[in-house]
mmCIF file with all atom_site columns, C-alpha atoms in Angstrom:
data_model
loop_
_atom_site.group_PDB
_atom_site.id
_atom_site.type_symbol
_atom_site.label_atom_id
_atom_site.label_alt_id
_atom_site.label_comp_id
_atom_site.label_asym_id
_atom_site.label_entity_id
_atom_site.label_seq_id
_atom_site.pdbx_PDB_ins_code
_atom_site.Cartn_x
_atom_site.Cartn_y
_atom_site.Cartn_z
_atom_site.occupancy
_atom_site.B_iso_or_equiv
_atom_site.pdbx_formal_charge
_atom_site.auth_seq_id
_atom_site.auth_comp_id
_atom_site.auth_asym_id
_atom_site.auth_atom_id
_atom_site.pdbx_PDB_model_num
ATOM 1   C CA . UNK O 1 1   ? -38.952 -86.044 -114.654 1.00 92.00 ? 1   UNK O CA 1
ATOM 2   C CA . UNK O 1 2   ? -41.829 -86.200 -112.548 1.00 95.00 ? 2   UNK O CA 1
ATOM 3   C CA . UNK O 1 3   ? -43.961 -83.645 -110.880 1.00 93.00 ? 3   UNK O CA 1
ATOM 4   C CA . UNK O 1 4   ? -42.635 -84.022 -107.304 1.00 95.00 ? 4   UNK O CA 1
ATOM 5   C CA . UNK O 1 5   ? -39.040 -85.019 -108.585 1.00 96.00 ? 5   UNK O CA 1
ATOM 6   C CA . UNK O 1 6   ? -38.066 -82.630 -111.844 1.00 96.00 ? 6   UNK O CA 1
ATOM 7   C CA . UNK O 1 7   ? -35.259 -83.486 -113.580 1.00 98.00 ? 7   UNK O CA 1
ATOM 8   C CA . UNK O 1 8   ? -32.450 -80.671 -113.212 1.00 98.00 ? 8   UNK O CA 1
ATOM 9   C CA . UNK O 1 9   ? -29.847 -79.835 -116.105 1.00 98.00 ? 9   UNK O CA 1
ATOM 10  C CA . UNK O 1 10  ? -27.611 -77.423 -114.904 1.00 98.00 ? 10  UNK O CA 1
ATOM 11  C CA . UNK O 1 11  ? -23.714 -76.174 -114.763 1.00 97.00 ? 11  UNK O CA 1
ATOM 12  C CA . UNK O 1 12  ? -21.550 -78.019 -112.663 1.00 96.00 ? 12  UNK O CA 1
ATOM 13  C CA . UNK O 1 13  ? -19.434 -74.574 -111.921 1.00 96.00 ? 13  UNK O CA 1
ATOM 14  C CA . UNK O 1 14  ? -19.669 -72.911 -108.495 1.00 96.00 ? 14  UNK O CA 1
ATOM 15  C CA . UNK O 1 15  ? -21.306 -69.407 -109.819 1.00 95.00 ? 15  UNK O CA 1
ATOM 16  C CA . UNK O 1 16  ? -23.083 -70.962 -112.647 1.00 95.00 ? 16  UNK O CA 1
ATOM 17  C CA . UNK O 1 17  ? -23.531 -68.472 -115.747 1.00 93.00 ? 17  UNK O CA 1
ATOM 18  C CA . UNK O 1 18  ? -25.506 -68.315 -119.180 1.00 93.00 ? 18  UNK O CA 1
ATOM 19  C CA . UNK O 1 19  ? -23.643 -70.415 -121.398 1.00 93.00 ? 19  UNK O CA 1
ATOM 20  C CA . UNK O 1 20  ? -21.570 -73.029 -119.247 1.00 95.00 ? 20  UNK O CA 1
ATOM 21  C CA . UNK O 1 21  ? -22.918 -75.894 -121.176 1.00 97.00 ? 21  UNK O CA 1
ATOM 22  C CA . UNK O 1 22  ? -24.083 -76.255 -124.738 1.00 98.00 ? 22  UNK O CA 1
ATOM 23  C CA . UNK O 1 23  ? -27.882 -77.706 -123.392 1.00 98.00 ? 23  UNK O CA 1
ATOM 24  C CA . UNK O 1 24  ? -30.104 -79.839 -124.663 1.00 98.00 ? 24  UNK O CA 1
ATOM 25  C CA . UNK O 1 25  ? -29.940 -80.587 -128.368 1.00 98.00 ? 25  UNK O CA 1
ATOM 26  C CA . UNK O 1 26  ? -33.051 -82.645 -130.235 1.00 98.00 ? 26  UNK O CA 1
ATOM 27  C CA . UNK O 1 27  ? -30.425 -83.304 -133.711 1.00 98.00 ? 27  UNK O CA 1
ATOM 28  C CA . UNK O 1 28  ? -31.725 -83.660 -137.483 1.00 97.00 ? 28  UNK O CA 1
ATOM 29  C CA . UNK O 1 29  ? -34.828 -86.181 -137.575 1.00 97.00 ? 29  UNK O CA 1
ATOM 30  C CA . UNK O 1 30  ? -34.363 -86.298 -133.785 1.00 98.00 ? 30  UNK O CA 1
ATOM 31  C CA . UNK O 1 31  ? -37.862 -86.433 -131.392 1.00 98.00 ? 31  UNK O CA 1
ATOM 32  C CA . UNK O 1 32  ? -37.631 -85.939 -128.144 1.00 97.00 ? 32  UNK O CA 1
ATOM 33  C CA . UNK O 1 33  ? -40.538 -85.627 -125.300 1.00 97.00 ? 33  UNK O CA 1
ATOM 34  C CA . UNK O 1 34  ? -39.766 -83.799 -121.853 1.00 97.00 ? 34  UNK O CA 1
ATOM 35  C CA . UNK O 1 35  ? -41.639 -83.353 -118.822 1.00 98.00 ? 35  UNK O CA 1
ATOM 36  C CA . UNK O 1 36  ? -41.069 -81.880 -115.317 1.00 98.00 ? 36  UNK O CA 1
ATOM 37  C CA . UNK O 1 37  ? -37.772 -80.652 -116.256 1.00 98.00 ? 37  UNK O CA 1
ATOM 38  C CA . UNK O 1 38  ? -35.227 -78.170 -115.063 1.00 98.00 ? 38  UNK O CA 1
ATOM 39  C CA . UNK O 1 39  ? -32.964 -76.335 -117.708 1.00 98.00 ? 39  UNK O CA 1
ATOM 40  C CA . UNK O 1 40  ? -30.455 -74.058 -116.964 1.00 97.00 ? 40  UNK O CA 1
ATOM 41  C CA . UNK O 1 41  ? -27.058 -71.983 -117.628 1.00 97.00 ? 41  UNK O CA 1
ATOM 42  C CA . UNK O 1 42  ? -26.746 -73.556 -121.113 1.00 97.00 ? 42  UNK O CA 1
ATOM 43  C CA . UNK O 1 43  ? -25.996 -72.022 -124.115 1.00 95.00 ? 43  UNK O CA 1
ATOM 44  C CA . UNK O 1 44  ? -29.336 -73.105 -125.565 1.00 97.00 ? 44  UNK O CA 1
ATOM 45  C CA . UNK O 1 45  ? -31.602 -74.864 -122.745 1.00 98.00 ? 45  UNK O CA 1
ATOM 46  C CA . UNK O 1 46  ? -33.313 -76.726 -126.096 1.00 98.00 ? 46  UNK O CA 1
ATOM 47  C CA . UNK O 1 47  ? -32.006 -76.325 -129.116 1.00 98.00 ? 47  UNK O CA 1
ATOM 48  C CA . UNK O 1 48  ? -34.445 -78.002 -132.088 1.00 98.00 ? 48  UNK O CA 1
ATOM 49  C CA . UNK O 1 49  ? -32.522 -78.877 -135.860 1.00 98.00 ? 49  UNK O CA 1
ATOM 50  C CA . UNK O 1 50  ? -34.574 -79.386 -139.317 1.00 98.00 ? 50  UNK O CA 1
ATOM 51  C CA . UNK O 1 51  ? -36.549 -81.947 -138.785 1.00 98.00 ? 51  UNK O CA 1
ATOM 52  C CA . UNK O 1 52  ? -36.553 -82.537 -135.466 1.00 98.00 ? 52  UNK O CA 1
ATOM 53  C CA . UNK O 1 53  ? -39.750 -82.576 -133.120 1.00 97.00 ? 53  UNK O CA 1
ATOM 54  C CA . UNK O 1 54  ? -40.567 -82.702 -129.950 1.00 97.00 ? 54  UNK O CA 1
ATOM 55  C CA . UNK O 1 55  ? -42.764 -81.368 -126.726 1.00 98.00 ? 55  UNK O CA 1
ATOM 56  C CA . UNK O 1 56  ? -41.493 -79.729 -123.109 1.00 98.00 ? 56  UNK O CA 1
ATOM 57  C CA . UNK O 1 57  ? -44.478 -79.406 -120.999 1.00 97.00 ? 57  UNK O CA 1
ATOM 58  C CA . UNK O 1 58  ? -44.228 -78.833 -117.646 1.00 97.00 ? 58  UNK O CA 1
ATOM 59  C CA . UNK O 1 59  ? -40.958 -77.121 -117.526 1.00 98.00 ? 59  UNK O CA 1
ATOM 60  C CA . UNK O 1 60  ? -38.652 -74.786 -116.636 1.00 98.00 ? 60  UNK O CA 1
ATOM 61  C CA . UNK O 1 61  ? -35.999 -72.822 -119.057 1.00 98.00 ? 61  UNK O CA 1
ATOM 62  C CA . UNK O 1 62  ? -34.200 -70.278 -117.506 1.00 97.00 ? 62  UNK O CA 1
ATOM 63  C CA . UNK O 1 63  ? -31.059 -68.509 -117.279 1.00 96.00 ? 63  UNK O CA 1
ATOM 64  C CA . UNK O 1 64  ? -29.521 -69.608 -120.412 1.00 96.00 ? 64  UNK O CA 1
ATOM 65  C CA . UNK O 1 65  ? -28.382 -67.724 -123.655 1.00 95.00 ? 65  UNK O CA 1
ATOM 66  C CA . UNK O 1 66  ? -31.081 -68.857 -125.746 1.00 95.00 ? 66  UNK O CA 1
ATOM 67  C CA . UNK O 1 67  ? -34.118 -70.304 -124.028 1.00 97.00 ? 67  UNK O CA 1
ATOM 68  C CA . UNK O 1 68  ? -35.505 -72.506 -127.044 1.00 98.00 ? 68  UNK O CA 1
ATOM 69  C CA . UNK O 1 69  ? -34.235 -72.232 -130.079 1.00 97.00 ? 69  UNK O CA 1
ATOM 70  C CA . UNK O 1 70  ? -36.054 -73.963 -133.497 1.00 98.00 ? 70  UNK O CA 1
ATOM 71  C CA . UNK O 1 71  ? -33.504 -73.552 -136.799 1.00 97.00 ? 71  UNK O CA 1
ATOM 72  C CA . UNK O 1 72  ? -34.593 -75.179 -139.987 1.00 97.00 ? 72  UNK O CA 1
ATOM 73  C CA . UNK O 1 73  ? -32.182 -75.076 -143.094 1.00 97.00 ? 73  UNK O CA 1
ATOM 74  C CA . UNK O 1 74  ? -35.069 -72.940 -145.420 1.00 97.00 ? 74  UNK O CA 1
ATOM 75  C CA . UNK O 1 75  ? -36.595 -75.876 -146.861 1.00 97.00 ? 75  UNK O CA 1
ATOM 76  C CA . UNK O 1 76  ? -40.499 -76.459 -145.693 1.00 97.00 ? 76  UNK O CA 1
ATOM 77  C CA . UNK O 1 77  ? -40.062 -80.154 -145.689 1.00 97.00 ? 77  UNK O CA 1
ATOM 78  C CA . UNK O 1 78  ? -37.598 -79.752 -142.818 1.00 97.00 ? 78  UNK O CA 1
ATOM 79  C CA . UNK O 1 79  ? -39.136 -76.955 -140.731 1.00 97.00 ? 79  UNK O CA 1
ATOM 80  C CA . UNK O 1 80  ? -38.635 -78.350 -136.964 1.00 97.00 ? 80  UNK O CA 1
ATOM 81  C CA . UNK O 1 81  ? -41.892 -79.226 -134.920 1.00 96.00 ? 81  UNK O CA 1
ATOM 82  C CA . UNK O 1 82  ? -41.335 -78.606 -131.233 1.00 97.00 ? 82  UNK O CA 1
ATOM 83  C CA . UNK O 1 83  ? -44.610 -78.382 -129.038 1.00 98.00 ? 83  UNK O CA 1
ATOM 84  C CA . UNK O 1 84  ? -43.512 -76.045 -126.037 1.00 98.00 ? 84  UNK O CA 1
ATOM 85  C CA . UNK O 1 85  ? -46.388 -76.092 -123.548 1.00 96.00 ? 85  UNK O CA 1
ATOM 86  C CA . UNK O 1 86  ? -47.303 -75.505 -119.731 1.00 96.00 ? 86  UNK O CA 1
ATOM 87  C CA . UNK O 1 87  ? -43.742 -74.490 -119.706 1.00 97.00 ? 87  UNK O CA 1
ATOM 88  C CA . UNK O 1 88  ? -41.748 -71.418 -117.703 1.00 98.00 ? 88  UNK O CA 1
ATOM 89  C CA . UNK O 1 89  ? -39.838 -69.557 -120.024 1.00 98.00 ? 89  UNK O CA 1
ATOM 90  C CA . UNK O 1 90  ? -38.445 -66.331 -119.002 1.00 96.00 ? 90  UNK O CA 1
ATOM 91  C CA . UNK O 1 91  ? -34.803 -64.650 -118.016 1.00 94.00 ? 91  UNK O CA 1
ATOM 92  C CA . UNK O 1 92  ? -33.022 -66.023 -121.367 1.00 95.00 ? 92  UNK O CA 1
ATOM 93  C CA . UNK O 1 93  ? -30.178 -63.863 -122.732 1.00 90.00 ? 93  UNK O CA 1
ATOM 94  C CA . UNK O 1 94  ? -29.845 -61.760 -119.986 1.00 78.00 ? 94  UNK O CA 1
ATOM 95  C CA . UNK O 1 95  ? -26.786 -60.741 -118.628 1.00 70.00 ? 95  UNK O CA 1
ATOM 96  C CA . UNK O 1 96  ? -26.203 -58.298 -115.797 1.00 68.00 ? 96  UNK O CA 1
ATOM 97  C CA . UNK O 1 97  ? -29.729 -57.456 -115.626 1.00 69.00 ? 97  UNK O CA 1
ATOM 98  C CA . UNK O 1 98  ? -29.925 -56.788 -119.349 1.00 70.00 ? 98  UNK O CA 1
ATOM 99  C CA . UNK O 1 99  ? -30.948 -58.538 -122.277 1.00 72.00 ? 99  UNK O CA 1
ATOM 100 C CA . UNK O 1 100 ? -27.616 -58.833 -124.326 1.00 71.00 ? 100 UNK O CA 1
ATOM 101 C CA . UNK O 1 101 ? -28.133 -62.315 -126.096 1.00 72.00 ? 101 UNK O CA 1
ATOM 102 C CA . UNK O 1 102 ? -30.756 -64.102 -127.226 1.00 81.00 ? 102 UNK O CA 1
ATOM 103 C CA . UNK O 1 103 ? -34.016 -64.587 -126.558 1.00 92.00 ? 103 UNK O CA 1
ATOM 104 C CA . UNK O 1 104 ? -36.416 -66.859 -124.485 1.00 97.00 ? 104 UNK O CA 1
ATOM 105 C CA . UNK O 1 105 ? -37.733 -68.106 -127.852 1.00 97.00 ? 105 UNK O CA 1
ATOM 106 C CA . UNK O 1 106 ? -35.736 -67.604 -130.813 1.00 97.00 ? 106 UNK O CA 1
ATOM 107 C CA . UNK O 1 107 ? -37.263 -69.544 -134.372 1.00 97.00 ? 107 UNK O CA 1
ATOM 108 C CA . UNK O 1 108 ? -34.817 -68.656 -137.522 1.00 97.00 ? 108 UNK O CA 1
ATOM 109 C CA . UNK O 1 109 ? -34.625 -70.582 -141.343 1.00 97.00 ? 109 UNK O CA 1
ATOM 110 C CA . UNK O 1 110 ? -38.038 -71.830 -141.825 1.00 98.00 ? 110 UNK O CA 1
ATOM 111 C CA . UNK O 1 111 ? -39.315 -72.931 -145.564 1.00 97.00 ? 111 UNK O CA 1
ATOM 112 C CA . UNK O 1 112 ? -42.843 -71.400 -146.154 1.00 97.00 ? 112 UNK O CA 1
ATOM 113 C CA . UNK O 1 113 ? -42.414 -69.364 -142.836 1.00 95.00 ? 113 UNK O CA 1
ATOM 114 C CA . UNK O 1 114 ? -45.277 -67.299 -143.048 1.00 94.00 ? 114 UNK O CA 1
ATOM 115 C CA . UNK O 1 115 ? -47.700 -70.364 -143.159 1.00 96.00 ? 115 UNK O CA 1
ATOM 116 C CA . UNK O 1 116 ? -45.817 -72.200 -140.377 1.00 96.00 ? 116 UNK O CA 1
ATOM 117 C CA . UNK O 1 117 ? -46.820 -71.394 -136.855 1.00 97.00 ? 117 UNK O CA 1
ATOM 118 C CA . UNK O 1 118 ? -44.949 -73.237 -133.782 1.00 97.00 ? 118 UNK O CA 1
ATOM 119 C CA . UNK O 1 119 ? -47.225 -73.694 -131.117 1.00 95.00 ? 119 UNK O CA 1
ATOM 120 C CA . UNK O 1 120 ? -45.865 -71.792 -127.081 1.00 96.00 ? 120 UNK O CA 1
ATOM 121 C CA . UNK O 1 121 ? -49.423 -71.481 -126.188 1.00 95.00 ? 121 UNK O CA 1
ATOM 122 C CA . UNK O 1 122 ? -49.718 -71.576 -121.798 1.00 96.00 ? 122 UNK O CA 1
ATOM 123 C CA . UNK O 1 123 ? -46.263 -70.916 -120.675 1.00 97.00 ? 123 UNK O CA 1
ATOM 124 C CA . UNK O 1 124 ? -45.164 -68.190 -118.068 1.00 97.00 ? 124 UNK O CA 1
ATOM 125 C CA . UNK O 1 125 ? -42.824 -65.908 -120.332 1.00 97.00 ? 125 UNK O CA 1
ATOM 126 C CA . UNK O 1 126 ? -42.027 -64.074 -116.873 1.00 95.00 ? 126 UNK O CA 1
ATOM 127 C CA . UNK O 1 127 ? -44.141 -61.250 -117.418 1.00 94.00 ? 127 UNK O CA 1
ATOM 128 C CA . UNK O 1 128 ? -47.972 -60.769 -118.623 1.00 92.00 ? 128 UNK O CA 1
ATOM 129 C CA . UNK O 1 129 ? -47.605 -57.309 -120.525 1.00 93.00 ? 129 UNK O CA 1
ATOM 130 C CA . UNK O 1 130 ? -48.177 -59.307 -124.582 1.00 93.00 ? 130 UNK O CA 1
ATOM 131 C CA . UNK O 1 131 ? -45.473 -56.596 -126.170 1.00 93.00 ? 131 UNK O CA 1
ATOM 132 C CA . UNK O 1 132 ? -43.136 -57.925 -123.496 1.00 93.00 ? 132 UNK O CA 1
ATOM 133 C CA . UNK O 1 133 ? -43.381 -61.331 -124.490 1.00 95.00 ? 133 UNK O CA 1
ATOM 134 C CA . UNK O 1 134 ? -43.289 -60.150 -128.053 1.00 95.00 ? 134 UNK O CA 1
ATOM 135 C CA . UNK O 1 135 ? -39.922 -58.976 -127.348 1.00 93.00 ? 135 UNK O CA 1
ATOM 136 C CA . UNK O 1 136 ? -38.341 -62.187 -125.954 1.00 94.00 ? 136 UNK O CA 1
ATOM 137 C CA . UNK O 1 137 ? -39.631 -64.321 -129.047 1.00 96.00 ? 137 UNK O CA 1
ATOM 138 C CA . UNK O 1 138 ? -37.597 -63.835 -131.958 1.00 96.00 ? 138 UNK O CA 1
ATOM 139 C CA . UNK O 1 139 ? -40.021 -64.869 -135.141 1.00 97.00 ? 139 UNK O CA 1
ATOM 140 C CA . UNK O 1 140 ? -42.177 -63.586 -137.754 1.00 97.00 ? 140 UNK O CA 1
ATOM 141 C CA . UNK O 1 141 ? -42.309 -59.976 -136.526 1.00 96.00 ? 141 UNK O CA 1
ATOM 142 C CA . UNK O 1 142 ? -38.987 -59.924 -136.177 1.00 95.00 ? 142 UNK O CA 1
ATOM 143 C CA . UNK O 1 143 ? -37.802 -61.669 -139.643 1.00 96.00 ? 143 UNK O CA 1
ATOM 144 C CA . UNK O 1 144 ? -40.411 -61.660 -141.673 1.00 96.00 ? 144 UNK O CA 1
ATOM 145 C CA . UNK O 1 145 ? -38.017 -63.378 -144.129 1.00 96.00 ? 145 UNK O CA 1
ATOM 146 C CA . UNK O 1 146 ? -37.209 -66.751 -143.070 1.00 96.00 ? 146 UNK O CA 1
ATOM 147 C CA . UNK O 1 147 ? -38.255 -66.759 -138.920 1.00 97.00 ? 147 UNK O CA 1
ATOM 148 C CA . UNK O 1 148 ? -41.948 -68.361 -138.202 1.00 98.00 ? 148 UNK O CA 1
ATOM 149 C CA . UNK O 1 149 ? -44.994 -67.358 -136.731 1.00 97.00 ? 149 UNK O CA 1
ATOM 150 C CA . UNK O 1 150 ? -44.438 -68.352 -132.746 1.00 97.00 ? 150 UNK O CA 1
ATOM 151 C CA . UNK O 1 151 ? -48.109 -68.767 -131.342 1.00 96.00 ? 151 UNK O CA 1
ATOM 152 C CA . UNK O 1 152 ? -47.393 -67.642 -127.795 1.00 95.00 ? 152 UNK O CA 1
ATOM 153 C CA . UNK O 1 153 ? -51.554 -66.993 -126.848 1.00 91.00 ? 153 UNK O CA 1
ATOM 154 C CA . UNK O 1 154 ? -53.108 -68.288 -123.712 1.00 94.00 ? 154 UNK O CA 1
ATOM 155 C CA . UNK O 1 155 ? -50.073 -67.499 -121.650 1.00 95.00 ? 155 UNK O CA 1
ATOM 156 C CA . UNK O 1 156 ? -49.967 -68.138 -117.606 1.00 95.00 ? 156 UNK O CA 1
ATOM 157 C CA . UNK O 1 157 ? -49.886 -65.568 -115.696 1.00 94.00 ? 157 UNK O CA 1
ATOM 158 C CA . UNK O 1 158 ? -47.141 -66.122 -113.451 1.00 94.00 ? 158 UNK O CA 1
ATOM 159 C CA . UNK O 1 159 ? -44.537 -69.045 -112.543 1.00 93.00 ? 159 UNK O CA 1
ATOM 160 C CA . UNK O 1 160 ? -47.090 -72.280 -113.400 1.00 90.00 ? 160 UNK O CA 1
ATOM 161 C CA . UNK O 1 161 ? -49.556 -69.794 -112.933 1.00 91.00 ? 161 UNK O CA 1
ATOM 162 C CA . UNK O 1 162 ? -53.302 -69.547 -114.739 1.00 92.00 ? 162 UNK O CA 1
ATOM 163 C CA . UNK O 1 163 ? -54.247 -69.480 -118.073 1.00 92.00 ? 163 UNK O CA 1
ATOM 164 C CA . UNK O 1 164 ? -54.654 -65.791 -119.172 1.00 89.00 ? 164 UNK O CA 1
ATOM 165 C CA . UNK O 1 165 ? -57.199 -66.864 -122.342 1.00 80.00 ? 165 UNK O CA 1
ATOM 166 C CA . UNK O 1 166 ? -57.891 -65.099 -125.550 1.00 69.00 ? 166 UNK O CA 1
ATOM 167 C CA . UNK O 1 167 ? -54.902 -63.532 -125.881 1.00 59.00 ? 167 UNK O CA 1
#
């Protein structure tokens, strides 16, 4: 997309809900680059296989079950390598006002996954408060067996807001 003409993925039903359509999906070896994009309703707005790689900058991912979602099959030399950057992130896996799936961020089956770190650093996670955010990222903290470290420092702070730094 471009910055004055983002590219939209959405549902094509009437009242468009979390999970309509199965989203964007960067398959095994896969790469994929995306800019100035629009991702909603899906059942994963990106979903990233072992390895795959891949940046969103400049985005926004909301609404969907799973906001972006990195799975690796437990073997290092396969981890996924997706660069999500500048991005909006927030209001994944909610339902009625409630968080009931997923996650904005959810990384799961990474070889060696306390030395690998995927890098979220300067995306609006639709709130500032850090334990917040901590709570829509699924990694390291959460599964401290096979999930990653997910480096989400520097956030905005607000919709394509500022960089909040040091954080």
């Amino acid at each position: 997309g471009l910055i004055d003409a983002p590219v939209i993925f959405d549902s094509v039903n009437v009242n468009p809900a979390a999970g309509d359509w199965s989203g964007i999906h960067v398959n095994v070896d896969g790469t994929v680059d995306i800019a100035y994009t629009d991702i909603q309703h899906a059942i994963y707005g990106m979903r990233f296989y072992p390895s795959s790689a891949g940046t969103v900058t400049n985005s926004t991912v909301t609404l969907n079950n799973y906001g972006i979602y990195a799975s690796g099959d437990d073997n290092v030399a396969n981890n996924p390598g997706p660069v999500i950057t500048h991005n909006n992130i927030f209001d994944n896996g909610i339902i009625n006002g409630a968080r009931e799936v997923g996650r904005d961020y959810y990384a799961d089956h990474f070889g060696d996954n306390s030395n690998s770190v995927l890098e979220t650093r300067n995306n609006w996670w639709g709130t500032g408060d850090v334990s917040e955010i901590a709570n829509r990222i699924y990694d390291y903290i959460d599964n401290s067996t096979n999930s990653p470290v997910v480096n989400f420092g520097d956030y905005l702070d607000g919709l394509n807001g500022t960089i909040i730094q040091g954080n």
